[in-house]
Tab-separated table of C-alpha atoms in Angstrom:
chain	number	residue	atom	x	y	z
G	238	MET	CA	0.000	0.000	0.000
G	239	LEU	CA	2.790	2.383	0.911
G	240	LYS	CA	4.561	1.587	-2.354
G	241	SER	CA	1.363	2.366	-4.272
G	242	VAL	CA	1.088	5.753	-2.586
G	243	VAL	CA	4.745	6.558	-3.393
G	244	ARG	CA	4.258	5.552	-7.040
G	245	ALA	CA	1.085	7.668	-7.264
G	246	VAL	CA	2.865	10.712	-5.842
G	247	GLY	CA	5.823	10.190	-8.185
G	248	ALA	CA	3.529	9.906	-11.166
G	249	ALA	CA	1.724	13.099	-10.179
G	250	VAL	CA	5.042	14.936	-9.915
G	251	ARG	CA	6.138	13.681	-13.333
G	252	VAL	CA	2.832	14.744	-14.906
G	253	SER	CA	3.103	18.174	-13.281
G	254	THR	CA	6.705	18.597	-14.521
G	255	ALA	CA	5.828	17.509	-18.025
G	256	THR	CA	2.922	19.960	-18.142
G	257	ALA	CA	5.129	22.869	-17.056
G	258	SER	CA	7.800	21.921	-19.614
G	259	THR	CA	5.183	21.779	-22.341
G	260	ALA	CA	3.832	25.197	-21.327
G	261	ARG	CA	7.308	26.750	-21.523
G	262	ALA	CA	8.036	25.181	-24.886
G	263	LEU	CA	4.808	26.271	-26.549
G	264	PRO	CA	5.815	29.866	-27.362
G	265	LEU	CA	8.966	28.678	-29.121
G	266	SER	CA	7.222	26.003	-31.150
G	267	CYS	CA	4.215	28.138	-32.059
G	268	PRO	CA	4.107	28.599	-35.861
G	269	THR	CA	3.068	32.242	-35.550
G	270	LEU	CA	6.276	33.087	-33.726
G	271	CYS	CA	8.818	30.796	-35.290
G	272	SER	CA	9.247	29.038	-38.607
G	273	PRO	CA	11.581	26.014	-39.005
G	274	SER	CA	14.074	28.094	-40.985
G	275	SER	CA	14.323	30.800	-38.319
G	276	ALA	CA	14.311	28.571	-35.264
G	277	THR	CA	17.828	29.649	-34.286
G	278	THR	CA	17.240	33.400	-34.548
G	279	ARG	CA	13.653	34.028	-33.592
G	280	PRO	CA	13.975	32.876	-29.926
G	281	PHE	CA	16.827	35.394	-29.539
G	282	THR	CA	14.650	38.162	-30.963
G	283	ARG	CA	11.803	37.272	-28.722
G	284	SER	CA	14.092	37.059	-25.689
G	285	LEU	CA	15.232	40.678	-26.242
G	286	TRP	CA	11.637	41.793	-26.578
G	287	MET	CA	10.612	39.948	-23.421
G	288	LEU	CA	13.434	41.608	-21.507
G	289	ASN	CA	12.016	44.997	-22.395
G	290	SER	CA	9.851	46.482	-19.664
G	291	LYS	CA	7.237	47.637	-22.197
G	292	GLY	CA	4.533	45.156	-23.121
G	293	ALA	CA	2.860	44.483	-26.443
G	294	SER	CA	-0.223	46.384	-25.325
G	295	SER	CA	1.758	49.616	-25.145
G	296	GLY	CA	2.232	49.685	-28.905
G	297	TYR	CA	5.994	49.396	-28.532
G	298	ARG	CA	7.720	47.915	-31.595
G	299	PRO	CA	10.774	45.892	-30.496
G	300	LYS	CA	14.174	46.385	-32.114
G	301	LEU	CA	17.062	43.963	-32.116
G	302	PHE	CA	19.694	46.635	-31.680
G	303	THR	CA	19.096	50.157	-30.486
G	304	SER	CA	21.138	52.712	-32.437
G	305	LYS	CA	23.744	54.489	-30.391
G	306	ALA	CA	22.671	57.646	-32.209
G	307	LEU	CA	19.670	57.739	-29.863
G	308	ASN	CA	21.801	57.626	-26.739
G	309	PRO	CA	23.310	61.054	-26.009
G	310	SER	CA	26.474	61.235	-23.982
G	311	VAL	CA	26.229	63.274	-20.810
G	312	SER	CA	29.974	63.569	-20.268
G	313	CYS	CA	30.140	66.900	-22.118
G	314	GLY	CA	27.821	68.720	-19.753
G	315	CYS	CA	26.415	70.942	-22.513
G	316	GLY	CA	23.135	69.050	-22.697
G	317	ALA	CA	23.371	68.620	-26.484
G	318	LEU	CA	23.102	65.364	-28.413
G	319	HIS	CA	26.399	63.516	-28.957
G	320	THR	CA	26.416	60.329	-31.022
G	321	GLU	CA	28.879	57.852	-32.438
G	322	GLY	CA	28.237	59.533	-35.794
G	323	ASP	CA	29.265	62.877	-34.295
G	324	LYS	CA	32.457	61.282	-32.988
G	325	ALA	CA	33.308	59.916	-36.444
G	326	PHE	CA	32.373	63.252	-38.011
G	327	GLY	CA	34.677	65.116	-35.624
G	328	ALA	CA	37.570	62.749	-36.398
G	329	PHE	CA	37.013	63.239	-40.128
G	330	LEU	CA	36.995	67.028	-39.738
G	331	SER	CA	40.212	66.870	-37.723
G	332	ASP	CA	41.943	65.006	-40.558
G	333	GLU	CA	40.459	67.354	-43.159
G	334	ILE	CA	41.726	70.437	-41.318
G	335	LYS	CA	45.225	68.951	-41.118
G	336	GLU	CA	45.234	68.189	-44.864
G	337	GLU	CA	44.016	71.677	-45.776
G	338	ALA	CA	46.639	73.247	-43.503
G	339	LYS	CA	49.338	71.279	-45.346
G	340	ILE	CA	48.395	72.720	-48.738
G	341	GLN	CA	47.837	76.245	-47.448
G	342	LYS	CA	50.514	78.385	-49.059
G	343	SER	CA	50.530	81.098	-46.399
G	344	LYS	CA	48.491	82.156	-43.387
G	345	THR	CA	48.774	85.779	-44.502
G	346	LEU	CA	46.985	87.168	-47.533
G	347	PRO	CA	49.105	88.236	-50.524
G	348	LYS	CA	49.439	91.944	-51.170
G	349	MET	CA	48.214	93.652	-54.309
G	350	SER	CA	50.661	95.704	-56.346
G	351	GLY	CA	49.770	99.218	-57.498
G	352	GLY	CA	49.093	100.775	-54.112
G	353	TRP	CA	45.813	98.992	-53.394
G	354	GLU	CA	44.715	98.956	-49.759
G	355	LEU	CA	42.883	95.857	-48.568
G	356	GLU	CA	40.065	95.711	-46.036
G	357	MET	CA	38.477	92.365	-45.127
G	358	ASN	CA	35.066	91.923	-43.543
G	359	GLY	CA	34.445	88.193	-43.229
G	360	THR	CA	34.140	86.838	-46.751
G	361	GLU	CA	33.917	90.285	-48.317
G	362	ALA	CA	37.024	92.107	-49.529
G	363	LYS	CA	37.389	95.771	-50.381
G	364	LEU	CA	40.308	97.237	-52.323
G	365	THR	CA	40.766	101.012	-52.575
G	366	ARG	CA	43.154	103.180	-54.544
G	367	ASN	CA	43.377	106.944	-55.109
G	368	VAL	CA	44.631	108.268	-58.437
G	369	ALA	CA	44.764	111.984	-59.283
G	370	GLY	CA	41.596	113.011	-57.480
G	371	GLU	CA	39.724	109.800	-58.261
G	372	LYS	CA	38.878	107.039	-55.848
G	373	ILE	CA	38.728	103.522	-57.261
G	374	THR	CA	37.050	100.881	-55.126
G	375	VAL	CA	36.893	97.185	-55.941
G	376	THR	CA	34.709	94.873	-53.884
G	377	PHE	CA	34.200	91.120	-54.103
G	378	ASN	CA	32.983	88.202	-52.010
G	379	VAL	CA	34.720	84.838	-51.872
G	380	ASN	CA	31.469	82.938	-51.291
G	381	ASN	CA	30.536	80.737	-54.254
G	382	SER	CA	33.693	81.827	-56.069
G	383	ILE	CA	35.071	78.352	-56.828
G	384	PRO	CA	33.889	77.277	-60.298
G	385	PRO	CA	32.741	73.661	-60.703
G	386	ASN	CA	35.319	71.201	-61.991
G	387	PHE	CA	33.554	69.589	-64.956
G	388	GLU	CA	36.594	67.470	-65.823
G	389	GLU	CA	36.507	65.918	-62.367
G	390	GLU	CA	32.807	65.138	-62.788
G	391	ALA	CA	33.458	63.528	-66.174
G	392	ASP	CA	36.298	61.394	-64.775
G	393	GLN	CA	34.366	60.384	-61.693
G	394	GLY	CA	35.552	57.077	-60.324
G	395	GLN	CA	39.056	57.422	-61.798
G	396	GLN	CA	41.677	58.277	-59.208
G	397	LYS	CA	44.198	60.857	-60.403
G	398	PRO	CA	47.729	61.233	-59.038
G	399	ALA	CA	48.134	64.118	-56.616
G	400	GLU	CA	50.369	66.022	-59.036
G	401	GLU	CA	47.647	65.900	-61.695
G	402	GLU	CA	44.898	67.272	-59.473
G	403	ALA	CA	43.534	70.598	-60.743
G	404	GLU	CA	44.400	73.514	-58.497
G	405	VAL	CA	41.451	75.180	-56.848
G	406	VAL	CA	41.233	78.818	-58.005
G	407	SER	CA	38.741	81.377	-56.768
G	408	THR	CA	37.269	83.532	-59.542
G	409	PRO	CA	34.797	85.879	-57.875
G	410	ASN	CA	32.595	88.439	-59.524
G	411	PHE	CA	33.823	91.895	-58.588
G	412	VAL	CA	32.493	95.441	-58.749
G	413	VAL	CA	34.657	98.425	-59.688
G	414	GLU	CA	33.462	101.830	-58.527
G	415	VAL	CA	35.125	104.987	-59.898
G	416	THR	CA	34.327	108.184	-58.007
G	417	LYS	CA	35.357	111.724	-58.984
G	418	GLN	CA	35.575	114.472	-56.386
G	419	ALA	CA	33.162	116.894	-58.033
G	420	THR	CA	30.390	114.395	-58.816
G	421	LYS	CA	27.574	112.908	-56.765
G	422	HIS	CA	27.508	109.672	-58.716
G	423	SER	CA	29.991	106.899	-59.268
G	424	LEU	CA	30.588	104.963	-62.474
G	425	VAL	CA	30.148	101.326	-61.509
G	426	PHE	CA	31.338	98.268	-63.443
G	427	ASP	CA	30.022	94.793	-62.714
G	428	CYS	CA	32.824	92.420	-63.779
G	429	HIS	CA	33.368	88.668	-63.851
G	430	PHE	CA	35.817	85.992	-64.977
G	431	PRO	CA	34.539	84.101	-68.047
G	432	GLU	CA	35.388	80.403	-67.725
G	433	ASP	CA	36.967	80.215	-71.171
G	434	GLU	CA	39.204	83.232	-70.549
G	435	VAL	CA	40.740	82.440	-67.172
G	436	SER	CA	43.724	80.552	-68.586
G	437	HIS	CA	45.493	80.456	-71.920
G	438	GLY	CA	47.476	77.665	-73.525
G	439	GLU	CA	50.896	78.044	-75.094
G	440	GLY	CA	50.815	79.911	-78.374
G	441	GLU	CA	47.405	81.414	-77.697
G	442	GLU	CA	47.052	85.153	-78.017
G	443	GLU	CA	46.585	86.781	-74.630
G	444	SER	CA	43.178	88.389	-74.165
G	445	ASP	CA	41.367	89.967	-71.256
G	446	ILE	CA	40.905	87.412	-68.499
G	447	PHE	CA	37.982	89.335	-67.044
G	448	ALA	CA	34.984	90.924	-68.675
G	449	ILE	CA	32.507	93.715	-67.987
G	450	ARG	CA	28.957	92.487	-67.595
G	451	GLU	CA	27.139	95.744	-66.782
G	452	VAL	CA	27.874	99.448	-66.377
G	453	SER	CA	25.790	101.973	-64.506
G	454	PHE	CA	25.858	105.274	-62.653
G	455	GLN	CA	25.077	104.786	-58.978
G	456	PRO	CA	24.820	107.230	-56.051
G	457	GLU	CA	28.188	107.591	-54.344
G	458	GLY	CA	28.625	105.400	-51.285
G	459	ASP	CA	25.531	103.268	-51.864
G	460	THR	CA	26.179	99.576	-51.340
G	461	ASP	CA	23.031	98.417	-53.097
G	462	TRP	CA	22.690	98.531	-56.865
G	463	LYS	CA	19.658	100.723	-57.604
G	464	GLU	CA	17.464	99.168	-60.244
G	465	THR	CA	16.007	102.607	-61.042
G	466	SER	CA	19.325	103.708	-62.546
G	467	TYR	CA	19.873	102.862	-66.195
G	468	THR	CA	22.142	99.840	-66.588
G	469	LEU	CA	24.122	99.173	-69.741
G	470	ASN	CA	24.406	95.475	-70.514
G	471	THR	CA	27.477	94.604	-72.579
G	472	ASP	CA	26.044	91.479	-74.233
G	473	SER	CA	24.828	93.464	-77.233
G	474	LEU	CA	27.223	96.382	-76.920
G	475	ASP	CA	29.249	97.839	-79.770
G	476	TRP	CA	32.800	96.457	-79.518
G	477	ALA	CA	34.400	99.871	-79.944
G	478	LEU	CA	32.529	101.218	-76.923
G	479	TYR	CA	33.346	98.066	-74.958
G	480	ASP	CA	37.064	98.417	-75.737
G	481	HIS	CA	37.013	102.028	-74.509
G	482	LEU	CA	35.389	100.920	-71.250
G	483	MET	CA	38.082	98.271	-70.755
G	484	ASP	CA	40.800	100.845	-71.492
G	485	PHE	CA	39.146	103.192	-68.973
G	486	LEU	CA	39.553	100.538	-66.287
G	487	ALA	CA	43.110	99.659	-67.352
G	488	ASP	CA	44.150	103.309	-67.027
G	489	ARG	CA	43.014	103.131	-63.405
G	490	GLY	CA	44.914	99.963	-62.595
G	491	VAL	CA	42.209	97.380	-63.283
G	492	ASP	CA	43.833	95.254	-65.968
G	493	ASN	CA	44.979	91.654	-66.497
G	494	THR	CA	47.754	92.005	-63.917
G	495	PHE	CA	45.249	93.271	-61.385
G	496	ALA	CA	42.820	90.465	-62.256
G	497	ASP	CA	45.546	87.828	-61.812
G	498	GLU	CA	46.478	89.219	-58.404
G	499	LEU	CA	42.816	89.479	-57.422
G	500	MET	CA	42.335	85.773	-58.178
G	501	GLU	CA	45.394	84.939	-56.089
G	502	LEU	CA	44.100	87.083	-53.221
G	503	SER	CA	40.604	85.659	-53.464
G	504	THR	CA	41.895	82.076	-53.587
G	505	ALA	CA	43.957	82.611	-50.425
G	506	ALA	CA	41.073	84.359	-48.642
G	507	GLU	CA	38.586	81.665	-49.659
G	508	HIS	CA	40.933	78.947	-48.408
G	509	GLN	CA	41.339	80.738	-45.084
G	510	GLU	CA	37.576	81.019	-44.699
G	511	TYR	CA	37.150	77.357	-45.653
G	512	ILE	CA	39.608	76.194	-42.988
G	513	LYS	CA	37.970	78.494	-40.432
G	514	PHE	CA	34.578	77.042	-41.348
G	515	LEU	CA	35.885	73.496	-40.872
G	516	GLU	CA	37.301	74.458	-37.465
G	517	ASP	CA	34.005	76.078	-36.432
G	518	LEU	CA	32.108	73.036	-37.696
G	519	GLN	CA	34.380	70.711	-35.739
G	520	GLY	CA	33.884	72.787	-32.610
G	521	PHE	CA	30.123	72.753	-33.116
G	522	VAL	CA	29.999	68.975	-33.626
G	523	LYS	CA	32.280	68.295	-30.655
G	524	CYS	CA	30.647	71.073	-28.631
G	525	ASN	CA	33.960	72.679	-27.702
């Protein structure tokens, strides 16, 4: 009798254990949660979801791996978001700044010949010169002054040797303002560097490397071009008149030599501003 009781108790325990084991195994063998081909990965996915404190009823959609981009670092103390992407970005900018510093010819801007005085205001440059009672002012901005390299776009995917890389040259539009002492208006020339005239090959006849786009009389000292003043567009201008206008500028020191030096000055200034921008960007990303 005692043996029968022991066997009955043992059987009950085995049945209870088997039931519990079956209950635990059901979620893993359920076809809605796991297919035979994903049997090794799905339990892992489900385990991560089960470890999350949020239940299915909350609408939470589980993720296998949470991006570190969503986890800001609090070590900085600035309260801003800092991610692994920011860290990689900062490292890239550090290398970029070093490379740009290597190719920077000089930390000081080149001087213009001919007695021109330079005044810089951020990306805007102002050159002034006085000649026999006349004041000549040339202004330009280095923003958007680097022309696109179409050859590089055409040869995309083909790595060129460093010595064959095209040099970056800034060719900004510039405005020449000629002011006479006894007049209330200034003669203003809107000039630019045509892409096909910036450089000349060997044996080619030298021509003007800059061109006049528009000419107008403007009130002296005004920084904005008044649209109410008549503006002469040179696209359909008589060539004789155009040549006289170019000679007028050359007599006041705005010629090919000046244009060459202006490009050199603008290129150096643009490069300085570019490096400064990279440094500011790095500081912003790293929150220095």
